[in-house]
Amino acid sequence: MHLIVAEKNISARRIAEILAEGKKVTEHKDAGVSTYSFGDITTVGLRGHVVEIDFEPGYQNWRSEEYTPRSLIDAKTIKVPTEKRIVALLQKLARKADRVTIATDFDTEGELIGKEAYELVRAVNPRVTIDRARFSAITKQELQHAFANTTELDFALAAAGEARQSIDLMWGASLTRFISLAARRGGQNILSVGRVQSPTLGMIVDREKEIEAFVPEKYWQLALTTEKAGEQIEARHTHGRFHDKQEAEAARDRTREPLLVTEVREGTKQDRAPSPFDTTTYIVAAARLGLSAANAMRIAEDLYMNGFISYPRTDNTVYPASLDIDGILRTLRTSPFKKDVEWTIAHRRPVPTRGKKSSTDHPPIHPTGAGTREQLGDDAFKVYELVLRRFLATLAPDAQWKTLKILFEAGGEEYTTTGGQLVEPGWHAVYPFSEAKEVLLPAFVTGEKLPVRNVILDEKETQPPARYTQSKLIQRMEELGLGTKSTRHEVIAKLVSRKYVEGNPLRPTLVGRVVTESLEQHADTVTKPDMTQTIEAHMQQIKEKTRTREDVIKESREMLHAAFDQLEANEQIIGDDIRNRTAEEMNLGKCPVCGGMLAIKHLRGNTQFIGCSRYPECTFNIGLPMAQWGFAVRTDEVCDKHQLNFVRLVRKGARPWDIGCPLCHHISSNRESLAEMPSMTPTLAEKLLACHLYTVAELARSAPEDLAKRLGVPVADAARLTAEAAAMLEKLRRRSECRKFLRDHLIPRKGRSYAKIMESLKSHGVTELAGLAHAKAETLKSAGIGEAEAAQVLTEAKTVYYGQVLREMGIPAVSLKKYLAAGFITPDAFCELGPATLSERTGMSVGTVQKHIALVCAALGRQAPKKVSKLQAEKGRKELLTVKGLGETLAEKLILAGVTDGKSLLAADPQSIAAETGISRQKILDFQAALRRKKEIIEI
Ligand SMILES: [Zn+2]
Ligand SMILES: [Zn+2]
C-alpha cells in the first residue's frame, strides 16, 4: 500500500479525490479518524502537529524548590502525542505500507510536522520508503507534478522548526513562570512572557508612551474658494502650515480679489498596477474589508485546503516562471468574475507586476480554482474575490492619470489647487479595493481673473502618531523580523486573549504595560526585537546547514541565562512593582457608602467579591458569583448613574458574562427580597437606597435606633423593619439552602436549569427544604424531575430536613447519625416507638434513648412515654413470659416494639405490632386472649 500523509483531514480528502481522477474514493473511519482509499493508495490527514514537546516530568510543579523557573532553561524535553488516535492510526497504516509519502504543507512548520510523521512511521516500519511531495496549491496540476517528482524530507528545514519550538518553549515557560511567581499570580491570572510576544507588546507599549508624551502644536492653514463655470473650487495657500498665527492672519488679510491665474501645469502620471500578494500585503488588504489578521488567515487557509487559492503563507511577491498563468485565467473564466477575467485577458500587460521579495518556496497568493458565493459563504467569498481580483490586477496594465496644477495669486499671496483625471483606468477596472479618486477641474487659462468668494483660516493641531492597527503591526513586525509569516497574526491574537492589549487599533492594558516596563527595566533583552532577530537569523543558518540545531539552542540558553542573572537579582522589586501597579486594574470607583475605593477582590478558593478600600471601617460589599463561573474583571464602560466601571466575568472558552454596573446589579438582585418584607413600600424602598441600605442583611444587622435616625422614622417602626428583615433573612437562607440541596442532589443534565426547577417548585409553594421534604411526587414531576430521581430526592430531603429538626430539638449530631443509620427519620418515630426498640436498633443505651425521646416529645408537645426502671422492666418481662406460647425470643421482639409488660400487651394494636415485630397478627391475638383469660382467672 502507498500511504500519503497530509497535514489535515480536509487536505487528505482533497488529495485523494484529485489523484483518484474519477475513480471511486472510499472513506473509512477508525476511532473517528478518516482515511481515503482508491486502488493501492490510502491518504490520511494529521491535525497539524500530532506530538508536542514538553518538559520531562517533575517540571510541572510551579512551587517546586528544586525545579526553579531558571532550571527550565536547561530542562530536558520529551515529545508527547497530543492526538493519540491519529498517532495510533498512522502507525497502524505505516506497518502495512510499502511506500509513505509526506504531503504536509510546504514550509518550515509543514516540514517539521512531516518530520514528526516520519519519526512515527520509522518507529514501526524501519525499512519502508519515505518520500516527500511539495506543492503550493491543492490543484490537479500541482499535485500531479508534486507526486511525480517526490524528493526527500528536508531535515535541515525541519531542524530549524524544531529549534524554534524548543527555544520558544524554554523562553516562554521560564520567563512566564518567573514573572508570575514574582508577582504572586497563578491560575487564570498568570503573566505570560514569550520570545516574540513580549517584544511585540513592547512596540505597542512604546507607541502608547509616544502618544502620551506627545505635546500637540497649533498651526494654521489658509485656503480660499473661488468660482468657475458655476463650480466652487478650493485653493490652498502655498505656504502650507503657518506656525505663527499673526503671520497667517496677515497673509489672510492681504488676500484680495481678483484671483489671478498665474500658471496652468498639465501633466500625466502613471499609476502602477499592484504587485502580487504575500502574506503581509494580503492581511493589510483584508483588514480594509474589515477582517482581523487571525480571521483573514483562517479564511485563507480554508480556501487553500479546498483548492480555491494557493498556499497563503508566503513571503514571495514574484510569480515564478513555472506558474501557469494562462491555465489559471482559463479556470477563472468559469468563476462569477468571468467578465473581469475576459477584460484582463484582452488587456493583459506583457509581464505581470513583481514585488521586491522573491523566494523559491511558494508563489505569491493567487486563485487556483473557480468558486461561487453559494459554495463559499459570504466571508470566504469576499476573501476569494479579493485574491482573484488582485491576481487580475497584477496582469492588468498600469493606469494613466492626467494631472492638472493651477497656480493663483491674490493680493500678492500665492494659492494652488490640483486635479486628477483617470484617463486609462487600467488595473482599477478590475480592482476596486484601492481608492482612485478623481478630482475634475474646469479649464483655466493663464492671466484669467476670478472672484474670491471666501478666505478660510483653519486652526489645527499636530496629531500624535497613530496606534497600531493589527495589519500595521504585522507590517512592522515583518520589517523588524519579529515572528514569521505564519505566526505573526497568532502572536497578536495571543496578546489580546491574555488581556495585554485591547481594541483595534491596539492599545496596551495596564497589565500589559506594567509587565513590559518591568521587563524593560530589569531584563531588556526580553522586550527588544534584537534578540528575536538574532534567533530568526540562526534559524536561517540551520536551514542553510551552516549551523546545527544544538549549537543554536545552546546560544539561546546562554542569552536566557544572562537575562535570568538580572531578573533573579531583582525578583523582589519586580514582584512588588507589578503587584502594586496592577492593583489599580481592579478599582471600580467610589464606594457609595463612604467614598472610599471599590475594587474587585479575588481570594483563594474561587471566592471573589467587590469590597471597599476602607474596610473594616466600611463593610459595604457586593457579592459576585464564584470564579469558576468567570473571573471578574473591570471593563471600560462606566455607569452613568453610579460612576462605577462595569464588571465582566470571563472564562476560557465561554462567552463572557456581563454583570454591568456592580451597584445597579446589586440593587436589582436585592430588590425582590426587600419587596417581600411585609412593611415595604415603594417609597420606603427608595428611601433605603438613598441611605445606602441595599440588602435585607444590612437591614437585619442595623440597630433600630440607628436605623430610625437614618431613615427619619420612629424607633418602633425601625424595630419592626429590622425584625422583618431578620425573618426575611432566615427565609432567604432557607431558600438558598433548598437551592443548594437541589444542585447537590440533582444530576446536572443538558438542558436542565436549576433556576427553572426552583421556579416551577415555587409555583407549587415549595421554596424551602421543609416544603420539599413534604412535597408530592407529582410536584417534582411537573418540575421536570423523573420518577426514580424524584423518589430519591424526596427521601434525601426528608433525611436532611428532619435531621435539622431533630438537631434543633437537642439530639446530638453523633446520636443523630446512629438514628439515621437505623432508619429513624421523623420525630414521630421517637414518640411512637418505645425506647427499647430505639435502643436495640441504634445500639445506644435505653437511658440515652429515653432522654432523646423526652426531648423530642417535649418539642412536639406530646407526652413522653413513662420511664421504665430496670426492676419494672424485669417484672414486665417475666409477666410476658407467663403467657402461654410466649418464649424468650418472642418476648424480646415484643419488648423491642414497646410491648414491655402484660398491660401494654393488652393495649397494643395487633396489626401494627405484627408489622413491627414480624410475629403474625393471629399469634398476637392469641397472646392477648391467653393473657385476658389468665387475668380473669386471677381476678376470680
Ligand atoms: Zn466604603
Ligand atoms: Zn449603576
PDB file of C-alpha atoms in Angstrom, residues 64 87 150 175 208 236 268 422 427 480 518 540 590 592 660 693 803 813 815 858:
ATOM      1  CA  SER A  64       8.971  23.234  43.444  1.00  0.00           C
ATOM      2  CA  VAL A  87      -0.856   8.649  16.010  1.00  0.00           C
ATOM      3  CA  THR A 150       8.825  13.471  -4.983  1.00  0.00           C
ATOM      4  CA  LEU A 175      10.040  33.707  31.945  1.00  0.00           C
ATOM      5  CA  GLU A 208       1.296  54.388  23.646  1.00  0.00           C
ATOM      6  CA  ARG A 236      -4.692  76.221  -0.624  1.00  0.00           C
ATOM      7  CA  THR A 268       0.439  62.815 -16.799  1.00  0.00           C
ATOM      8  CA  LEU A 422      -8.182  58.860 -14.736  1.00  0.00           C
ATOM      9  CA  TRP A 427      -5.954  47.754 -13.327  1.00  0.00           C
ATOM     10  CA  LEU A 480      11.773  44.093  12.350  1.00  0.00           C
ATOM     11  CA  SER A 518       9.184  45.781  34.497  1.00  0.00           C
ATOM     12  CA  GLN A 540      18.090  30.673   8.549  1.00  0.00           C
ATOM     13  CA  LYS A 590     -16.112  55.449  44.635  1.00  0.00           C
ATOM     14  CA  PRO A 592     -21.405  54.707  47.575  1.00  0.00           C
ATOM     15  CA  GLY A 660     -22.680  45.552  34.094  1.00  0.00           C
ATOM     16  CA  LEU A 693     -29.060  50.329  52.503  1.00  0.00           C
ATOM     17  CA  GLY A 803     -32.037  15.792  60.652  1.00  0.00           C
ATOM     18  CA  ALA A 813     -25.117  15.050  65.971  1.00  0.00           C
ATOM     19  CA  SER A 815     -26.526  10.162  68.094  1.00  0.00           C
ATOM     20  CA  ALA A 858     -41.404  17.935  74.661  1.00  0.00           C
TER      21      ALA A 858
END
